[in-house]
Amino acid sequence: MATPADAPAAGGNRSASLPITIERLVKSYGSFKALDDVSLSIRSGEFITLLGPSGSGKTTLLMVLAGFVRPQSGSVRFADREVVLLPPHKRDIGMVFQNYALFPHMTVAGNLAYPLKLRNVPAREIAGRVERALDLIQLSAFGERRIDQLSGGQRQRVALARAVIFEPRILLMDEPLSALDKNLREQMQLEVRRLHDRLGMTTVYVTHDQREALTMSDRIAVINRGRVVQLDRPRELYERPATHFVASFIGESSTLPIEVRDGRPSFAGAPLLSAAPAPASSASSFLVLRPEKLRLLADAAPAEANVIAGHVRQNVFQGDSIVTYVRTASDHEIAIRRSLRTDEVLPEMGTAVRVGFSAEDAIIVPADADAPQTGRS
Amino acid sequence: MLRQPATSTQITHLDRLWLYVLCGLVIVFLIAPTLLVIPMSFSDSRYLSFPPESWSLRWYRAYFGSLEWRDATVVSLQAAFLTTIVATVTGTLAAYGLHLARSGAGRLVQVALTLPMMIPVILLAIGIFLFFAPLELNNSLSGLVLAHTVLALPLVLISVTAGFKSFDMNQEMVARSMGASRPRAFLTVTLPQIRNSVISGALLAFITSLDEVVIGLLIAGGDKATLTRRMFLALRDEIDPTIAAISSLLIVLSIVLLAVSQYFQSEPRD
Ligand SMILES: Nc1ncnc2c1ncn2[C@@H]1O[C@H](COP(=O)(O)OP(=O)(O)OP(=O)(O)O)[C@@H](O)[C@H]1O
Ligand SMILES: [Mg+2]
């Protein structure tokens, strides 16, 4: 590289991150396309998450960025530099694997020093930087420990520190938290995000946990069957899913089949009010309802924009909230999540109720081109 | 010792007596012929005899004093060292490649490389002899090393392949992402962790070459005669107790090397 950014990063003047431009990537194994015409623009310093079900191509895309998988066609650029043919060790990226891949034949400090030694950093500077990195991950006393003497969370931190100690401008992570238990995972989500904010490198993060993606990301690329289905910020993705797949993959939802005629949607014969323009005309569209945006209407309540009648089928108590399942006259199921006041009485099973929701919360999505999926309720 | 069963389902040592006796017999039959030669080598008699009537070191003196035997020893050691180097390097690289290749072709190569272990050595020896003749490799050190490598490589391959089974290849990928070229990642991350299986493969290769006799008989003539070849010929012409002395030395060396190899195989990685 010809940029002055190549100088040792002692002064911190080197720009911390690079934008990544991915264009028309295709990677096939035999006749199977693991990546099917993927294009993606990642901004400098952005935290972007690749989210998708198992086998959707997330790891493959990450491996193409890292240089371990060579696509059949397409382009990957870091800033203006084409890297698709560049070998991994010349890409200057940090990587964290799901199983951490720490070196068991080295100490914790040895692991952290490894990338610095490769860069011929003088020994004294290595010692200082390793010490600071250990401080950063709160493992100062653990430098001389062997890897198998660390807990899962500590290994995770060491792997993370090792990936960023040489100040790469791009950081790639493949499900780095999936081996941790729930509490630790949630704590580490915040730590990883803070580390990113502090160091500022462009980060591509892979997960199949939608909640993790929503928590951590600036933007999320939803991937299905080797294609990017939607790229958006977490809130937009949740509130404005572009397809049935995205709606059902992200967050909880009830999906009801609806009809759209002349741009006017209707469910079970009754017209629906939706804030977003409905798809022009299609026999197979879906109404997506988020459980926490629905209300169970009392008789006296002011009418909502949309009302669907049904019977209470089940109440599920979840501590901080309660989910009521309502079966509509058309025999579909709608889940409603509410927080309960202590003195509130639950509607009994079989009670006739009305479910109300605003026009803003009536999300209408087209069915997916291939194999329609039912929503998780 | 457990004489009485602690529970009704426990098997006592007495119940297993027949097993111990059987095992003892097997071990005796396996080891006795090998160990017999050691007392014989300290005999004072002009002929191989057991048990020796009087003791002496004369046959060891005969071995160390003979130029012929010394030349043969040098040839054998040279061949063994060179075979070890060639077989260990190629065998390790082959194991690495085959570990990465998941295709059917990889499995074919694996079979091809281990084939020399299945074929009777005499057939292998004849094949090598005929193959080497037009290449003028017979009776040369390089020919001997190549032939012995054919025998030793499968052992290295099997040992190192087993070593790779417990190695996580992601480590090498992570090293490469951090800036290590592929050879460097292999040398600094992979090799230190499969080290024991490589060393144990190398020791096996060394022993294989040193102990090999059939191929040596066919292709190692003239001044490239190996120790084992010379021993075999000496045994045919006259029963010379020097052979017992050399055998004893070889046995001790082999046992030491095997023990070291076992040590490296079983020691847990640090
Ligand atoms: N070397 C390979 N040979 C053949 N098919 C492969 C290979 N690598 C990946 N695939 C296929 O490509 C598809 C995408 O794999 P990939 O590992 O990218 O999925 P993923 O999104 O990371 O899934 P997961 O969440 O389970 O890790 C899968 O169907 C997989 O079977
Ligand atoms: Mg994956």
XYZ file of C-alpha atoms and ligand atoms in Angstrom:
679
model
C 0.000 0.000 0.000
C 1.241 3.460 -0.772
C -0.598 5.274 1.968
C 1.300 6.762 4.887
C -1.115 4.786 7.044
C 1.309 1.882 6.766
C 3.680 3.484 9.243
C 3.769 1.946 12.729
C 0.642 3.038 14.497
C 2.314 4.418 17.589
C 1.016 7.936 17.085
C -2.508 6.850 16.320
C -2.564 9.051 13.248
C -3.308 6.225 10.882
C -6.897 6.158 9.818
C -8.533 3.479 11.898
C -10.820 1.950 9.318
C -11.492 1.213 5.671
C -14.728 1.029 3.704
C -15.472 -2.313 2.027
C -17.189 -2.571 -1.317
C -18.484 -5.977 -2.348
C -19.800 -6.340 -5.870
C -21.586 -9.198 -7.574
C -19.871 -11.987 -5.683
C -20.629 -15.508 -6.816
C -19.240 -18.554 -5.064
C -20.533 -21.949 -6.065
C -19.717 -25.439 -4.924
C -20.588 -27.612 -7.877
C -24.044 -26.517 -8.959
C -24.855 -25.111 -5.512
C -24.483 -21.374 -5.113
C -23.272 -20.525 -1.603
C -23.069 -16.858 -2.626
C -25.452 -15.803 -5.340
C -24.673 -12.340 -6.705
C -23.925 -10.578 -3.431
C -23.315 -6.837 -3.427
C -22.770 -4.860 -0.254
C -21.334 -1.478 0.601
C -19.874 -1.230 4.079
C -18.952 2.203 5.358
C -15.700 3.049 6.976
C -15.899 2.351 10.721
C -19.281 0.732 10.492
C -20.385 -2.257 12.593
C -22.268 -4.428 10.180
C -23.798 -7.807 10.926
C -24.452 -10.645 8.517
C -27.580 -12.325 9.804
C -29.199 -15.409 8.376
C -30.219 -18.988 9.025
C -27.762 -21.874 9.057
C -26.267 -22.581 5.660
C -27.260 -19.211 4.205
C -23.680 -18.296 3.252
C -22.574 -15.984 6.081
C -19.313 -17.778 6.796
C -18.601 -18.120 3.091
C -18.958 -14.359 2.628
C -16.701 -13.692 5.611
C -14.101 -16.120 4.249
C -14.157 -14.313 0.928
C -13.461 -11.049 2.769
C -10.640 -12.743 4.693
C -9.174 -14.270 1.543
C -9.580 -17.935 2.454
C -12.274 -18.554 -0.138
C -11.820 -17.368 -3.708
C -15.097 -16.531 -5.458
C -15.794 -17.518 -9.064
C -16.570 -13.922 -9.924
C -17.129 -10.550 -8.358
C -15.051 -7.932 -6.656
C -14.037 -7.011 -3.118
C -12.424 -3.642 -2.475
C -10.930 -2.271 0.733
C -11.164 1.478 0.095
C -10.064 1.662 -3.575
C -7.908 -1.410 -3.534
C -9.105 -4.587 -5.228
C -8.275 -7.487 -2.895
C -10.171 -10.429 -4.297
C -6.956 -12.155 -5.406
C -4.820 -10.992 -2.468
C -3.710 -13.799 -0.097
C -5.054 -13.599 3.477
C -1.773 -12.611 5.134
C -1.489 -9.500 3.015
C -4.963 -8.177 3.792
C -4.227 -6.786 7.233
C -7.481 -7.860 8.854
C -8.256 -9.088 12.348
C -10.300 -12.256 12.724
C -12.140 -13.957 15.571
C -13.397 -17.501 15.102
C -16.275 -19.202 16.836
C -13.926 -21.582 18.665
C -11.410 -18.739 19.263
C -8.516 -20.712 17.663
C -6.081 -19.555 20.321
C -2.623 -21.130 20.172
C -2.410 -23.673 22.998
C 1.378 -23.960 22.702
C 1.819 -20.318 23.660
C 0.940 -18.349 26.776
C -1.738 -15.668 26.743
C 0.967 -13.033 26.262
C 2.553 -15.174 23.525
C -0.750 -15.269 21.680
C -1.098 -11.501 21.859
C 2.508 -10.942 20.786
C 2.236 -13.237 17.755
C 0.853 -10.745 15.212
C 3.276 -8.080 16.453
C 6.257 -10.390 16.025
C 5.124 -11.083 12.478
C 5.306 -7.341 11.891
C 8.818 -7.132 13.334
C 7.761 -4.785 16.115
C 10.732 -4.296 18.495
C 10.595 -6.538 21.563
C 10.279 -3.701 24.052
C 7.325 -2.194 22.215
C 5.684 -5.622 21.994
C 5.908 -6.010 25.765
C 4.257 -2.626 26.294
C 1.470 -3.232 23.818
C 0.736 -6.715 25.173
C 0.527 -5.278 28.657
C -1.874 -2.570 27.556
C -4.015 -5.103 25.693
C -4.172 -7.314 28.786
C -5.259 -4.276 30.762
C -7.951 -3.514 28.233
C -9.477 -6.986 28.558
C -8.990 -7.005 32.336
C -6.623 -9.961 32.312
C -3.471 -8.151 33.480
C -2.455 -10.961 35.826
C -3.007 -13.664 33.227
C -0.174 -12.977 30.757
C 1.820 -16.076 31.664
C -1.167 -18.398 31.885
C -1.637 -21.215 29.447
C -4.718 -21.094 27.255
C -6.270 -24.195 28.810
C -6.187 -22.446 32.173
C -8.691 -19.816 31.010
C -12.473 -19.822 31.197
C -14.585 -19.544 28.071
C -15.205 -15.838 28.559
C -11.530 -15.146 29.185
C -10.547 -17.041 26.036
C -13.063 -14.997 24.129
C -11.448 -11.783 25.368
C -7.955 -12.983 24.499
C -9.083 -13.937 20.990
C -10.614 -10.501 20.573
C -7.527 -8.714 21.882
C -5.272 -10.782 19.628
C -7.368 -9.823 16.617
C -7.088 -6.086 17.278
C -3.657 -5.682 18.911
C -1.984 -5.017 15.565
C -4.592 -2.354 14.833
C -6.137 -3.835 11.721
C -8.524 -1.520 9.964
C -11.004 -4.317 9.361
C -12.230 -6.818 11.941
C -14.114 -9.975 10.985
C -15.950 -12.099 13.541
C -17.749 -15.385 12.905
C -20.261 -16.158 15.657
C -17.663 -15.311 18.306
C -20.093 -15.461 21.214
C -22.123 -18.534 20.384
C -20.122 -20.809 22.693
C -20.844 -18.658 25.755
C -23.811 -18.977 28.079
C -26.607 -16.445 27.858
C -25.548 -14.003 30.584
C -21.927 -13.895 29.510
C -23.001 -13.563 25.905
C -25.088 -10.499 26.619
C -22.285 -8.937 28.598
C -19.763 -9.678 25.838
C -22.086 -8.192 23.201
C -21.761 -4.850 24.920
C -18.009 -5.290 25.397
C -17.413 -6.124 21.745
C -19.476 -3.152 20.690
C -17.580 -0.835 23.077
C -14.272 -2.118 21.770
C -15.412 -1.348 18.256
C -16.490 2.160 19.220
C -13.181 2.744 20.931
C -10.902 1.452 18.169
C -13.117 2.451 15.278
C -12.252 -0.244 12.733
C -14.764 -1.460 10.195
C -16.349 -4.561 11.685
C -18.170 -7.378 9.940
C -19.905 -9.634 12.434
C -21.631 -12.913 11.688
C -24.445 -14.339 13.761
C -27.647 -16.279 13.350
C -29.025 -14.779 16.542
C -31.344 -11.961 15.490
C -31.450 -10.418 18.958
C -27.654 -10.221 19.032
C -27.692 -8.583 15.620
C -30.283 -6.012 16.717
C -28.316 -5.240 19.884
C -24.909 -4.702 18.341
C -25.145 -3.490 14.786
C -25.155 -0.185 12.970
C -26.679 -2.021 10.052
C -27.739 -5.597 9.431
C -27.507 -7.505 6.168
C -30.082 -10.278 6.222
C -28.857 -13.196 4.133
C -30.884 -16.097 2.847
C -29.826 -18.740 0.362
C -26.673 -16.895 -0.612
C -28.407 -13.586 -1.263
C -28.642 -10.337 0.665
C -32.380 -9.985 1.215
C -32.337 -6.671 3.051
C -29.706 -4.254 4.329
C -30.907 -1.776 6.920
C -30.540 -0.352 10.385
C -31.921 -2.561 13.164
C -35.015 -0.477 13.838
C -35.928 -0.110 10.169
C -35.388 -3.807 9.668
C -37.720 -4.596 12.534
C -40.398 -2.090 11.654
C -40.150 -2.189 7.869
C -39.175 -5.720 6.851
C -38.978 -5.951 3.080
C -40.070 -9.547 2.729
C -41.936 -12.247 4.541
C -38.622 -13.984 5.282
C -37.125 -10.929 6.970
C -40.302 -10.300 8.952
C -40.408 -13.831 10.289
C -36.660 -14.123 10.872
C -36.311 -10.926 12.867
C -38.257 -10.545 16.063
C -41.420 -12.361 16.958
C -44.440 -11.922 14.780
C -47.767 -13.329 13.776
C -48.282 -13.532 10.032
C -51.709 -13.574 8.445
C -52.383 -14.152 4.766
C -54.165 -11.147 3.232
C -55.529 -10.091 -0.113
C -54.544 -6.964 -1.953
C -56.817 -5.642 -4.637
C -56.184 -2.349 -6.422
C -53.702 -1.431 -3.711
C -56.255 -2.011 -0.968
C -55.439 -4.758 1.507
C -58.040 -6.782 3.315
C -58.039 -9.618 5.833
C -60.833 -12.176 5.924
C -63.018 -9.808 3.960
C -62.479 -6.783 6.206
C -60.398 -3.860 4.859
C -57.089 -3.084 6.539
C -55.595 0.330 7.161
C -51.855 0.394 6.626
C -49.553 3.396 6.718
C -47.108 1.940 4.213
C -48.244 1.592 0.611
C -49.338 -1.966 -0.046
C -47.761 -3.917 -2.913
C -49.653 -3.151 -6.102
C -51.726 -6.260 -6.448
C -51.004 -9.727 -5.294
C -53.013 -12.629 -4.110
C -50.277 -13.740 -1.713
C -49.256 -11.006 0.685
C -48.927 -11.196 4.425
C -49.846 -9.002 7.320
C -47.074 -9.041 9.917
C -48.057 -8.177 13.490
C -45.490 -7.671 16.256
C -46.876 -9.057 19.549
C -45.901 -5.999 21.616
C -47.618 -3.545 19.261
C -51.076 -5.079 19.638
C -53.776 -4.267 22.161
C -56.562 -6.346 23.607
C -59.499 -3.947 23.383
C -61.906 -3.564 26.245
C -65.482 -2.799 25.236
C -65.191 0.818 26.283
C -61.818 1.441 24.628
C -61.603 3.896 21.747
C -61.537 1.971 18.498
C -58.177 1.382 16.813
C -57.579 1.782 13.087
C -57.712 -1.962 12.691
C -59.698 -4.476 14.719
C -59.711 -8.244 14.391
C -62.124 -10.360 16.432
C -61.354 -13.730 17.942
C -61.280 -15.951 21.007
C -58.630 -16.284 23.712
C -56.855 -19.578 23.235
C -54.027 -19.509 25.763
C -52.216 -17.236 28.228
C -48.484 -17.776 28.702
C -46.895 -16.107 31.705
C -43.279 -15.059 31.108
C -42.445 -13.051 34.203
C -42.008 -9.549 32.839
C -44.812 -9.997 30.337
C -47.681 -12.189 29.347
C -48.427 -13.531 25.889
C -52.043 -14.080 24.975
C -52.807 -16.202 21.929
C -55.988 -15.244 20.133
C -57.622 -17.428 17.518
C -59.416 -15.432 14.850
C -62.739 -16.357 13.292
C -60.776 -17.262 10.132
C -58.792 -19.762 12.257
C -55.469 -17.902 12.355
C -53.487 -17.259 15.487
C -52.287 -13.890 16.782
C -49.885 -13.438 19.698
C -50.205 -10.353 21.916
C -47.531 -9.461 24.422
C -48.386 -7.171 27.332
C -46.953 -6.263 30.677
C -49.486 -6.919 33.424
C -50.398 -4.898 36.450
C -50.417 -7.079 39.546
C -54.151 -6.631 40.133
C -55.130 -7.201 36.535
C -57.290 -10.210 35.748
C -56.411 -12.355 32.746
C -59.043 -12.885 30.055
C -60.264 -16.429 30.410
C -59.890 -19.072 27.741
C -62.627 -18.923 25.149
C -63.543 -15.303 25.942
C -64.470 -13.331 22.839
C -61.957 -10.473 22.422
C -60.941 -7.881 19.880
C -57.337 -7.246 18.842
C -56.564 -3.669 17.854
C -53.562 -2.117 16.134
C -52.681 1.154 14.426
C -52.140 1.711 10.726
C -48.406 2.231 11.420
C -48.126 -1.211 12.958
C -49.845 -3.007 10.113
C -46.794 -4.296 8.223
C -47.571 -5.723 4.826
C -44.982 -7.846 3.042
C -45.054 -9.816 -0.191
C -44.619 -13.564 -0.013
C -41.124 -14.763 -0.790
C -40.431 -15.815 -4.324
C -39.505 -19.316 -3.198
C -40.915 -21.564 -0.487
C -43.183 -19.434 1.720
C -42.423 -19.776 5.408
C -44.854 -19.501 8.245
C -44.134 -16.940 10.875
C -42.938 -17.901 14.316
C -45.637 -16.890 16.742
C -4.551 -57.286 45.272
C -8.172 -58.026 45.192
C -8.792 -61.558 46.435
C -12.421 -61.324 47.289
C -15.019 -59.590 45.187
C -16.111 -56.302 46.737
C -19.426 -56.650 44.962
C -21.105 -59.634 43.437
C -20.353 -58.407 39.916
C -16.676 -57.720 40.405
C -14.100 -59.984 38.740
C -11.189 -60.993 40.980
C -7.619 -61.484 39.883
C -8.056 -65.195 40.533
C -10.867 -65.343 37.987
C -8.529 -63.783 35.489
C -5.579 -66.072 36.187
C -5.955 -67.893 32.874
C -5.763 -64.534 31.085
C -2.536 -63.580 32.821
C -0.965 -66.940 31.991
C -1.955 -66.622 28.349
C -0.574 -63.089 28.130
C 2.641 -64.208 29.803
C 3.104 -67.005 27.241
C 2.480 -64.662 24.315
C 5.037 -62.207 25.647
C 7.627 -64.948 26.186
C 7.225 -66.264 22.657
C 7.463 -62.765 21.227
C 10.461 -61.591 23.179
C 12.509 -64.697 24.049
C 14.060 -65.206 20.601
C 15.117 -61.585 20.573
C 16.643 -61.667 24.023
C 18.347 -65.035 23.512
C 20.854 -63.400 21.232
C 22.172 -61.095 23.930
C 23.742 -63.746 26.204
C 24.993 -65.511 23.091
C 26.888 -62.391 22.077
C 28.941 -62.512 25.274
C 30.050 -66.088 24.653
C 33.706 -67.065 24.464
C 32.984 -69.939 22.051
C 33.895 -69.903 18.318
C 30.376 -70.975 17.449
C 26.960 -69.635 18.248
C 25.840 -71.578 21.253
C 23.289 -71.320 24.000
C 23.763 -71.172 26.889
C 27.381 -69.929 26.590
C 29.968 -71.949 28.487
C 32.291 -69.056 29.194
C 31.961 -65.323 28.839
C 33.972 -62.735 26.922
C 33.740 -59.522 24.903
C 35.738 -60.950 21.994
C 32.894 -60.711 19.469
C 32.324 -57.061 20.294
C 36.054 -56.521 19.811
C 35.820 -58.414 16.527
C 33.021 -56.145 15.352
C 34.651 -52.874 16.325
C 38.023 -54.032 14.988
C 36.791 -55.035 11.528
C 36.986 -52.515 8.697
C 34.362 -54.390 6.692
C 31.831 -54.228 9.485
C 32.633 -50.593 10.118
C 32.088 -49.674 6.450
C 28.769 -51.484 6.444
C 27.752 -49.693 9.629
C 28.594 -46.319 8.087
C 26.510 -47.118 5.006
C 23.571 -48.220 7.145
C 23.702 -45.142 9.341
C 24.035 -42.800 6.351
C 21.057 -44.466 4.684
C 19.031 -44.349 7.878
C 19.721 -40.642 8.498
C 19.010 -39.615 4.922
C 15.897 -41.805 4.754
C 14.655 -40.242 7.973
C 15.050 -36.748 6.579
C 13.486 -37.477 3.186
C 10.638 -39.608 4.545
C 9.822 -37.228 7.395
C 9.692 -34.135 5.218
C 7.711 -35.718 2.384
C 5.513 -37.758 4.721
C 4.626 -34.715 6.814
C 3.850 -32.636 3.741
C 1.728 -35.470 2.347
C -0.182 -35.776 5.616
C -0.761 -32.005 5.616
C -2.045 -32.003 2.049
C -4.244 -35.040 2.563
C -5.662 -33.540 5.750
C -6.745 -30.443 3.839
C -7.998 -32.274 0.737
C -11.444 -33.664 1.327
C -11.906 -34.961 -2.192
C -11.969 -38.583 -3.335
C -8.656 -38.073 -5.107
C -7.067 -37.428 -1.731
C -8.176 -40.799 -0.454
C -6.721 -42.493 -3.550
C -3.364 -40.827 -2.940
C -3.494 -41.960 0.676
C -4.024 -45.555 -0.399
C -1.243 -45.317 -2.987
C 1.201 -43.992 -0.406
C 0.446 -46.701 2.140
C 0.493 -49.492 -0.463
C 4.150 -50.459 0.202
C 3.021 -51.571 3.663
C 0.626 -54.128 2.194
C 2.857 -55.565 -0.518
C 5.314 -58.338 0.432
C 8.707 -56.699 0.757
C 10.350 -59.237 -1.561
C 8.014 -58.181 -4.406
C 8.724 -54.556 -3.645
C 12.452 -55.302 -3.658
C 12.317 -57.022 -7.051
C 10.248 -54.167 -8.477
C 12.649 -51.568 -7.160
C 15.634 -53.528 -8.463
C 14.188 -53.722 -11.986
C 13.095 -50.098 -11.870
C 16.482 -48.892 -10.635
C 18.541 -50.923 -13.119
C 18.107 -48.633 -16.155
C 18.463 -45.592 -13.885
C 21.732 -46.990 -12.504
C 20.494 -46.470 -8.975
C 21.335 -49.975 -7.788
C 24.349 -50.154 -5.472
C 24.200 -46.424 -4.779
C 23.434 -44.565 -1.589
C 20.762 -42.415 -3.240
C 19.042 -45.546 -4.564
C 19.134 -47.103 -1.122
C 17.674 -43.964 0.458
C 14.895 -43.772 -2.136
C 13.991 -47.433 -1.650
C 13.971 -47.146 2.119
C 11.870 -43.988 1.873
C 9.205 -46.001 0.080
C 9.001 -48.225 3.158
C 9.317 -45.457 5.745
C 6.981 -42.862 4.258
C 3.723 -44.695 5.117
C 4.811 -44.861 8.756
C 5.447 -41.116 8.873
C 2.192 -40.497 7.020
C 0.143 -42.547 9.478
C 1.810 -41.032 12.522
C 1.472 -37.416 11.341
C -2.090 -37.941 10.070
C -3.003 -39.051 13.573
C -1.324 -35.894 14.882
C -3.468 -33.693 12.611
C -6.668 -35.312 13.904
C -6.363 -33.440 17.170
C -5.191 -30.182 15.604
C -7.613 -27.356 14.875
C -6.884 -26.005 11.386
C -8.623 -22.732 12.275
C -5.459 -21.886 14.179
C -3.481 -21.822 10.983
C -6.152 -19.678 9.331
C -6.113 -17.225 12.202
C -2.304 -17.026 12.001
C -2.522 -16.285 8.294
C -5.138 -13.604 8.846
C -2.768 -11.952 11.314
C -0.092 -11.699 8.659
C 1.751 -15.027 8.582
C 2.453 -16.502 5.159
C 1.333 -20.074 4.768
C 4.766 -21.672 5.360
C 5.352 -19.409 8.328
C 1.955 -20.213 9.834
C 2.728 -23.903 9.419
C 6.152 -23.617 11.036
C 5.143 -21.405 13.956
C 1.650 -22.670 14.755
C 0.978 -26.070 13.231
C 4.330 -27.837 13.452
C 4.942 -27.116 17.164
C 1.598 -28.742 17.923
C 1.996 -31.853 15.774
C 5.680 -32.056 16.720
C 5.378 -35.265 18.699
C 3.761 -37.200 15.896
C 6.439 -35.954 13.475
C 9.253 -36.995 15.816
C 7.711 -40.387 16.431
C 7.264 -40.860 12.669
C 10.894 -39.887 12.101
C 12.137 -42.416 14.657
C 10.066 -45.146 13.040
C 11.532 -44.188 9.669
C 15.046 -44.435 11.109
C 14.450 -47.889 12.575
C 12.791 -49.085 9.386
C 15.796 -48.142 7.305
C 18.329 -49.475 9.795
C 16.584 -52.863 10.165
C 15.696 -53.342 6.508
C 17.352 -56.405 4.912
C 15.395 -57.706 1.913
C 15.681 -54.630 -0.284
C 19.273 -54.197 0.857
C 20.071 -57.730 -0.337
C 18.961 -56.901 -3.843
C 20.058 -53.346 -4.418
C 22.850 -52.623 -1.924
C 25.896 -54.453 -3.230
C 29.566 -53.592 -3.503
C 30.817 -50.865 -1.216
C 27.224 -49.862 -0.458
C 26.462 -53.061 1.445
C 24.359 -52.353 4.486
C 25.007 -53.783 7.909
C 22.002 -56.092 7.758
C 22.983 -57.345 4.312
C 26.476 -58.169 5.505
C 25.045 -59.885 8.572
C 22.762 -62.017 6.447
C 25.564 -63.058 4.137
C 27.873 -63.799 7.048
C 25.189 -65.966 8.574
C 24.884 -67.926 5.340
C 28.609 -68.564 4.854
C 29.669 -69.345 8.387
C 27.964 -68.928 11.704
C 30.013 -66.058 13.057
C 29.169 -65.003 16.632
C 30.065 -61.389 15.674
C 26.533 -61.283 14.323
C 25.197 -61.911 17.789
C 27.153 -58.903 19.055
C 25.867 -56.654 16.245
C 22.325 -57.929 16.732
C 22.500 -57.111 20.413
C 23.622 -53.578 19.623
C 20.826 -53.166 17.052
C 18.260 -54.531 19.487
C 19.290 -52.073 22.164
C 19.259 -49.171 19.686
C 15.831 -50.165 18.322
C 14.344 -50.548 21.770
C 15.664 -47.139 22.812
C 14.333 -45.476 19.660
C 10.953 -47.204 19.969
C 10.688 -46.163 23.582
C 11.483 -42.574 22.662
C 8.941 -42.746 19.845
C 6.299 -44.103 22.211
C 7.089 -41.353 24.664
C 6.461 -38.692 22.026
C 3.286 -40.397 20.848
C 1.674 -40.617 24.240
C 2.838 -37.373 25.809
C -0.027 -34.888 25.924
C 0.512 -31.704 23.983
C 1.479 -28.720 26.097
N -16.225 -26.422 0.974
C -17.535 -26.547 0.696
N -17.954 -27.452 -0.193
C -19.260 -27.585 -0.490
N -20.240 -26.842 0.053
C -19.893 -25.915 0.951
C -18.521 -25.710 1.324
N -18.481 -24.712 2.229
C -19.751 -24.331 2.421
N -20.603 -25.043 1.654
C -22.064 -24.866 1.592
O -22.336 -23.510 1.417
C -23.478 -23.138 2.177
C -23.163 -21.937 3.018
O -22.252 -22.313 4.013
P -21.806 -21.302 5.152
O -20.785 -22.002 5.974
O -21.407 -20.021 4.539
O -23.149 -21.134 5.975
P -23.412 -20.222 7.264
O -24.385 -19.177 6.852
O -22.138 -19.771 7.841
O -24.141 -21.264 8.208
P -23.985 -21.480 9.790
O -24.873 -20.485 10.460
O -24.497 -22.871 9.981
O -22.535 -21.336 10.130
C -23.886 -24.352 2.985
O -25.019 -24.920 2.386
C -22.708 -25.271 2.885
O -23.136 -26.609 2.860
Mg -21.031 -20.237 9.635
